[in-house]
mmCIF file of C-alpha atoms in Angstrom:
data_model
loop_
_atom_site.group_PDB
_atom_site.id
_atom_site.type_symbol
_atom_site.label_atom_id
_atom_site.label_comp_id
_atom_site.label_asym_id
_atom_site.label_seq_id
_atom_site.Cartn_x
_atom_site.Cartn_y
_atom_site.Cartn_z
ATOM 1 C CA MET A 800 0.000 0.000 0.000
ATOM 2 C CA THR A 801 1.560 3.275 -1.078
ATOM 3 C CA ALA A 802 0.388 6.874 -0.728
ATOM 4 C CA ARG A 803 1.228 9.744 -3.049
ATOM 5 C CA HIS A 804 0.201 13.379 -2.872
ATOM 6 C CA ALA A 805 -0.907 15.142 -6.020
ATOM 7 C CA SER A 806 0.476 18.599 -6.723
ATOM 8 C CA ASP A 807 -2.959 20.004 -7.433
ATOM 9 C CA LYS A 808 -6.168 19.509 -5.497
ATOM 10 C CA ALA A 809 -9.501 18.836 -7.126
ATOM 11 C CA GLY A 810 -11.838 21.787 -6.851
ATOM 12 C CA SER A 811 -14.868 20.556 -8.719
ATOM 13 C CA LYS A 812 -18.207 20.026 -7.049
ATOM 14 C CA PRO A 813 -19.756 16.565 -6.784
ATOM 15 C CA ALA A 814 -21.524 15.473 -9.941
ATOM 16 C CA SER A 815 -25.282 15.163 -9.882
ATOM 17 C CA ALA A 816 -26.464 11.596 -9.664
ATOM 18 C CA ASP A 817 -29.074 12.151 -12.362
ATOM 19 C CA ALA A 818 -26.672 12.724 -15.260
ATOM 20 C CA ALA A 819 -26.150 9.031 -15.968
ATOM 21 C CA ASN A 820 -28.761 7.363 -13.792
ATOM 22 C CA PRO A 821 -29.774 4.017 -15.246
ATOM 23 C CA GLY A 822 -33.272 4.813 -14.039
ATOM 24 C CA GLY A 823 -35.025 1.622 -13.276
ATOM 25 C CA THR A 824 -33.706 -1.873 -13.075
ATOM 26 C CA HIS A 825 -31.089 -3.129 -10.744
ATOM 27 C CA ALA A 826 -29.389 -5.614 -13.031
ATOM 28 C CA ALA A 827 -25.678 -6.319 -13.290
ATOM 29 C CA ASP A 828 -25.732 -5.409 -16.990
ATOM 30 C CA ALA A 829 -27.360 -2.007 -16.470
ATOM 31 C CA PRO A 830 -25.599 0.936 -18.105
ATOM 32 C CA ILE A 831 -23.067 3.188 -16.449
ATOM 33 C CA GLY A 832 -24.867 5.226 -13.807
ATOM 34 C CA ALA A 833 -25.244 6.214 -10.183
ATOM 35 C CA TRP A 834 -26.034 3.699 -7.449
ATOM 36 C CA TRP A 835 -26.710 3.685 -3.727
ATOM 37 C CA VAL A 836 -24.723 0.882 -2.129
ATOM 38 C CA LEU A 837 -24.153 0.313 1.594
ATOM 39 C CA GLY A 838 -24.835 3.956 2.442
ATOM 40 C CA VAL A 839 -22.674 5.594 -0.236
ATOM 41 C CA LEU A 840 -23.418 7.128 -3.612
ATOM 42 C CA ALA A 841 -21.305 5.378 -6.261
ATOM 43 C CA ARG A 842 -21.178 6.756 -9.799
ATOM 44 C CA ILE A 843 -19.695 4.397 -12.357
ATOM 45 C CA VAL A 844 -17.524 6.595 -14.583
ATOM 46 C CA ALA A 845 -15.942 3.858 -16.740
ATOM 47 C CA ASP A 846 -16.718 0.155 -16.754
ATOM 48 C CA ALA A 847 -15.310 -2.993 -18.367
ATOM 49 C CA ALA A 848 -17.268 -2.375 -21.566
ATOM 50 C CA ALA A 849 -15.761 1.096 -21.944
ATOM 51 C CA THR A 850 -12.165 -0.034 -21.262
ATOM 52 C CA SER A 851 -12.103 -3.519 -22.826
ATOM 53 C CA GLY A 852 -11.848 -4.893 -19.289
ATOM 54 C CA ALA A 853 -8.567 -3.115 -18.510
ATOM 55 C CA TYR A 854 -9.866 -0.963 -15.648
ATOM 56 C CA SER A 855 -12.942 0.649 -14.141
ATOM 57 C CA ILE A 856 -13.409 4.010 -12.446
ATOM 58 C CA ILE A 857 -15.994 4.703 -9.757
ATOM 59 C CA GLU A 858 -16.612 8.058 -8.059
ATOM 60 C CA VAL A 859 -17.745 7.518 -4.458
ATOM 61 C CA HIS A 860 -19.522 10.063 -2.235
ATOM 62 C CA ALA A 861 -19.666 9.156 1.468
ATOM 63 C CA GLU A 862 -20.791 10.843 4.650
ATOM 64 C CA ALA A 863 -18.383 10.996 7.597
ATOM 65 C CA GLY A 864 -18.162 7.710 9.471
ATOM 66 C CA LEU A 865 -19.328 5.430 6.662
ATOM 67 C CA ALA A 866 -17.074 2.443 6.074
ATOM 68 C CA THR A 867 -16.663 -0.495 3.748
ATOM 69 C CA PRO A 868 -16.679 -4.013 5.059
ATOM 70 C CA THR A 869 -13.214 -5.496 5.503
ATOM 71 C CA LEU A 870 -12.725 -7.247 2.177
ATOM 72 C CA ALA A 871 -10.326 -8.535 -0.441
ATOM 73 C CA HIS A 872 -10.706 -8.832 -4.203
ATOM 74 C CA ASP A 873 -8.551 -9.560 -7.234
ATOM 75 C CA HIS A 874 -8.233 -5.941 -8.387
ATOM 76 C CA GLU A 875 -5.508 -3.390 -7.717
ATOM 77 C CA THR A 876 -7.248 -0.348 -6.231
ATOM 78 C CA ALA A 877 -6.082 3.259 -6.501
ATOM 79 C CA LEU A 878 -8.014 5.715 -4.312
ATOM 80 C CA TYR A 879 -7.652 9.426 -5.159
ATOM 81 C CA VAL A 880 -9.356 11.694 -2.600
ATOM 82 C CA LEU A 881 -11.087 14.532 -4.453
ATOM 83 C CA ASP A 882 -12.627 16.103 -1.331
ATOM 84 C CA GLY A 883 -12.564 15.140 2.343
ATOM 85 C CA ALA A 884 -10.465 12.402 3.916
ATOM 86 C CA ILE A 885 -10.429 8.638 4.379
ATOM 87 C CA GLU A 886 -8.631 6.138 6.577
ATOM 88 C CA VAL A 887 -7.487 2.919 4.954
ATOM 89 C CA ALA A 888 -6.388 -0.141 6.903
ATOM 90 C CA ALA A 889 -4.806 -2.848 4.756
ATOM 91 C CA GLY A 890 -3.247 -6.253 5.261
ATOM 92 C CA ASP A 891 -3.269 -7.621 8.812
ATOM 93 C CA ALA A 892 -4.346 -4.221 10.197
ATOM 94 C CA ALA A 893 -7.584 -4.432 8.202
ATOM 95 C CA ALA A 894 -8.616 -7.526 10.127
ATOM 96 C CA THR A 895 -7.299 -6.590 13.579
ATOM 97 C CA GLN A 896 -7.515 -2.775 13.739
ATOM 98 C CA PRO A 897 -9.762 -1.421 10.950
ATOM 99 C CA SER A 898 -10.236 1.870 12.815
ATOM 100 C CA ARG A 899 -6.474 2.588 12.804
ATOM 101 C CA GLY A 900 -5.765 3.044 9.148
ATOM 102 C CA GLN A 901 -3.547 5.334 7.143
ATOM 103 C CA ARG A 902 -5.121 8.776 6.676
ATOM 104 C CA VAL A 903 -5.485 9.945 3.082
ATOM 105 C CA ASP A 904 -6.441 13.615 2.633
ATOM 106 C CA THR A 905 -7.719 15.671 -0.302
ATOM 107 C CA GLY A 906 -5.271 15.497 -3.196
ATOM 108 C CA ALA A 907 -3.603 12.258 -2.103
ATOM 109 C CA THR A 908 -3.659 8.826 -3.730
ATOM 110 C CA LEU A 909 -3.329 5.474 -2.033
ATOM 111 C CA VAL A 910 -2.783 2.192 -3.929
ATOM 112 C CA ILE A 911 -3.922 -1.159 -2.503
ATOM 113 C CA PRO A 912 -2.443 -4.257 -4.203
ATOM 114 C CA ALA A 913 -4.780 -6.877 -5.649
ATOM 115 C CA GLY A 914 -5.765 -9.551 -3.136
ATOM 116 C CA GLN A 915 -4.884 -7.496 -0.050
ATOM 117 C CA ARG A 916 -7.500 -7.253 2.704
ATOM 118 C CA HIS A 917 -8.600 -3.684 3.272
ATOM 119 C CA HIS A 918 -11.124 -1.465 5.008
ATOM 120 C CA VAL A 919 -11.917 2.149 4.044
ATOM 121 C CA ARG A 920 -13.666 4.687 6.278
ATOM 122 C CA ALA A 921 -14.669 8.274 5.469
ATOM 123 C CA THR A 922 -13.456 10.585 8.246
ATOM 124 C CA ALA A 923 -15.310 13.578 6.747
ATOM 125 C CA VAL A 924 -17.852 14.120 4.002
ATOM 126 C CA THR A 925 -15.755 12.644 1.225
ATOM 127 C CA ARG A 926 -15.557 12.214 -2.527
ATOM 128 C CA VAL A 927 -13.096 9.609 -3.840
ATOM 129 C CA LEU A 928 -12.195 8.508 -7.349
ATOM 130 C CA ALA A 929 -11.495 4.764 -7.207
ATOM 131 C CA THR A 930 -9.711 3.094 -10.120
ATOM 132 C CA PHE A 931 -9.662 -0.695 -10.273
ATOM 133 C CA ARG A 932 -7.375 -2.805 -12.458
ATOM 134 C CA PRO A 933 -8.608 -4.977 -14.082
ATOM 135 C CA ALA A 934 -12.245 -3.886 -14.340
ATOM 136 C CA GLY A 935 -14.867 -5.715 -12.318
ATOM 137 C CA PRO A 936 -15.849 -3.961 -9.068
ATOM 138 C CA GLU A 937 -18.533 -2.037 -10.942
ATOM 139 C CA GLN A 938 -20.392 -5.358 -11.125
ATOM 140 C CA PHE A 939 -20.498 -5.428 -7.307
ATOM 141 C CA ILE A 940 -21.927 -1.884 -7.300
ATOM 142 C CA ARG A 941 -24.647 -2.903 -9.752
ATOM 143 C CA LEU A 942 -25.556 -6.128 -7.936
ATOM 144 C CA ALA A 943 -25.345 -4.834 -4.359
ATOM 145 C CA GLY A 944 -26.802 -1.385 -4.975
ATOM 146 C CA VAL A 945 -29.977 0.225 -6.188
ATOM 147 C CA PRO A 946 -30.212 3.003 -8.791
ATOM 148 C CA ALA A 947 -29.705 6.366 -7.086
ATOM 149 C CA ARG A 948 -32.370 9.043 -6.929
ATOM 150 C CA ALA A 949 -31.096 12.273 -8.441
ATOM 151 C CA GLY A 950 -29.842 14.843 -5.968
ATOM 152 C CA PHE A 951 -30.074 12.624 -2.879
ATOM 153 C CA MET A 952 -27.477 10.858 -0.775
ATOM 154 C CA PRO A 953 -28.479 7.306 0.128
ATOM 155 C CA PRO A 954 -30.213 6.332 3.337
ATOM 156 C CA ALA A 955 -28.373 4.302 5.971
ATOM 157 C CA PRO A 956 -27.844 0.669 4.958
ATOM 158 C CA THR A 957 -30.674 -1.720 5.815
ATOM 159 C CA ASP A 958 -30.632 -5.466 6.417
ATOM 160 C CA ALA A 959 -31.786 -5.885 2.799
ATOM 161 C CA ASP A 960 -28.800 -3.804 1.605
ATOM 162 C CA LEU A 961 -26.411 -5.962 3.636
ATOM 163 C CA ALA A 962 -27.996 -9.145 2.273
ATOM 164 C CA ARG A 963 -27.632 -7.855 -1.334
ATOM 165 C CA ALA A 964 -23.980 -7.011 -0.643
ATOM 166 C CA ARG A 965 -23.273 -10.477 0.781
ATOM 167 C CA ASP A 966 -25.008 -12.131 -2.184
ATOM 168 C CA ALA A 967 -23.113 -9.959 -4.690
ATOM 169 C CA ALA A 968 -19.806 -10.673 -2.955
ATOM 170 C CA ALA A 969 -20.412 -14.423 -3.006
ATOM 171 C CA ARG A 970 -21.423 -14.314 -6.675
ATOM 172 C CA LEU A 971 -18.371 -12.270 -7.720
ATOM 173 C CA GLY A 972 -15.698 -13.887 -5.551
ATOM 174 C CA VAL A 973 -15.197 -10.872 -3.280
ATOM 175 C CA ARG A 974 -13.986 -12.070 0.097
ATOM 176 C CA LEU A 975 -15.877 -10.240 2.843
ATOM 177 C CA VAL A 976 -14.165 -10.595 6.199
ATOM 178 C CA GLU A 977 -16.508 -8.355 8.175
ATOM 179 C CA SER A 978 -19.707 -6.449 7.467
ATOM 180 C CA PRO A 979 -19.846 -2.643 7.834
ATOM 181 C CA ALA A 980 -21.622 -3.082 11.172
ATOM 182 C CA GLY A 981 -18.748 -5.186 12.505
ATOM 183 C CA GLU A 982 -20.609 -8.483 12.262
ATOM 184 C CA PRO A 983 -18.968 -11.490 10.634
ATOM 185 C CA ALA A 984 -19.857 -11.658 6.950
ATOM 186 C CA THR A 985 -21.336 -14.743 5.344
ATOM 187 C CA ALA A 986 -19.023 -14.750 2.301
ATOM 188 C CA ALA A 987 -15.408 -15.365 3.304
#
């Protein structure tokens, strides 16, 4: 896991969720769009179809305190913080001390190697550009999420949201170590 600071900070405002909203179904093959998944707004910027499977890009908007489950997947992950700040625990720390991660502030990038367990938590209202190589995590967003309503941040995750996330993880080979609520996940 490496962190780099960019020389310039992003100053753009968050994109509206309605620009590319798939508007309707919640299928894995839905077009690029905005999704609510586990309490965050995720906008798929580029998917496997757009990049011939080489990479995918997802813009994530999260409220302070929201966190991913501790997980591992077969994609290198580069997180560029556009606004706000995140903490990322990776490797053994992700499983034993997910609240004591490396802080990544606006303008910084952190790279997580493929296969490494990790946990990400927003420490402020945050906007992150996540690039995955190869493409694939956008499928999790589509399966675990629901199409976003324009102009609204998602509600807090429900039991149904957690169940969709567990099902999507199991289907896609994502290894969930812990749920966002700190409960053991069903897909390991």
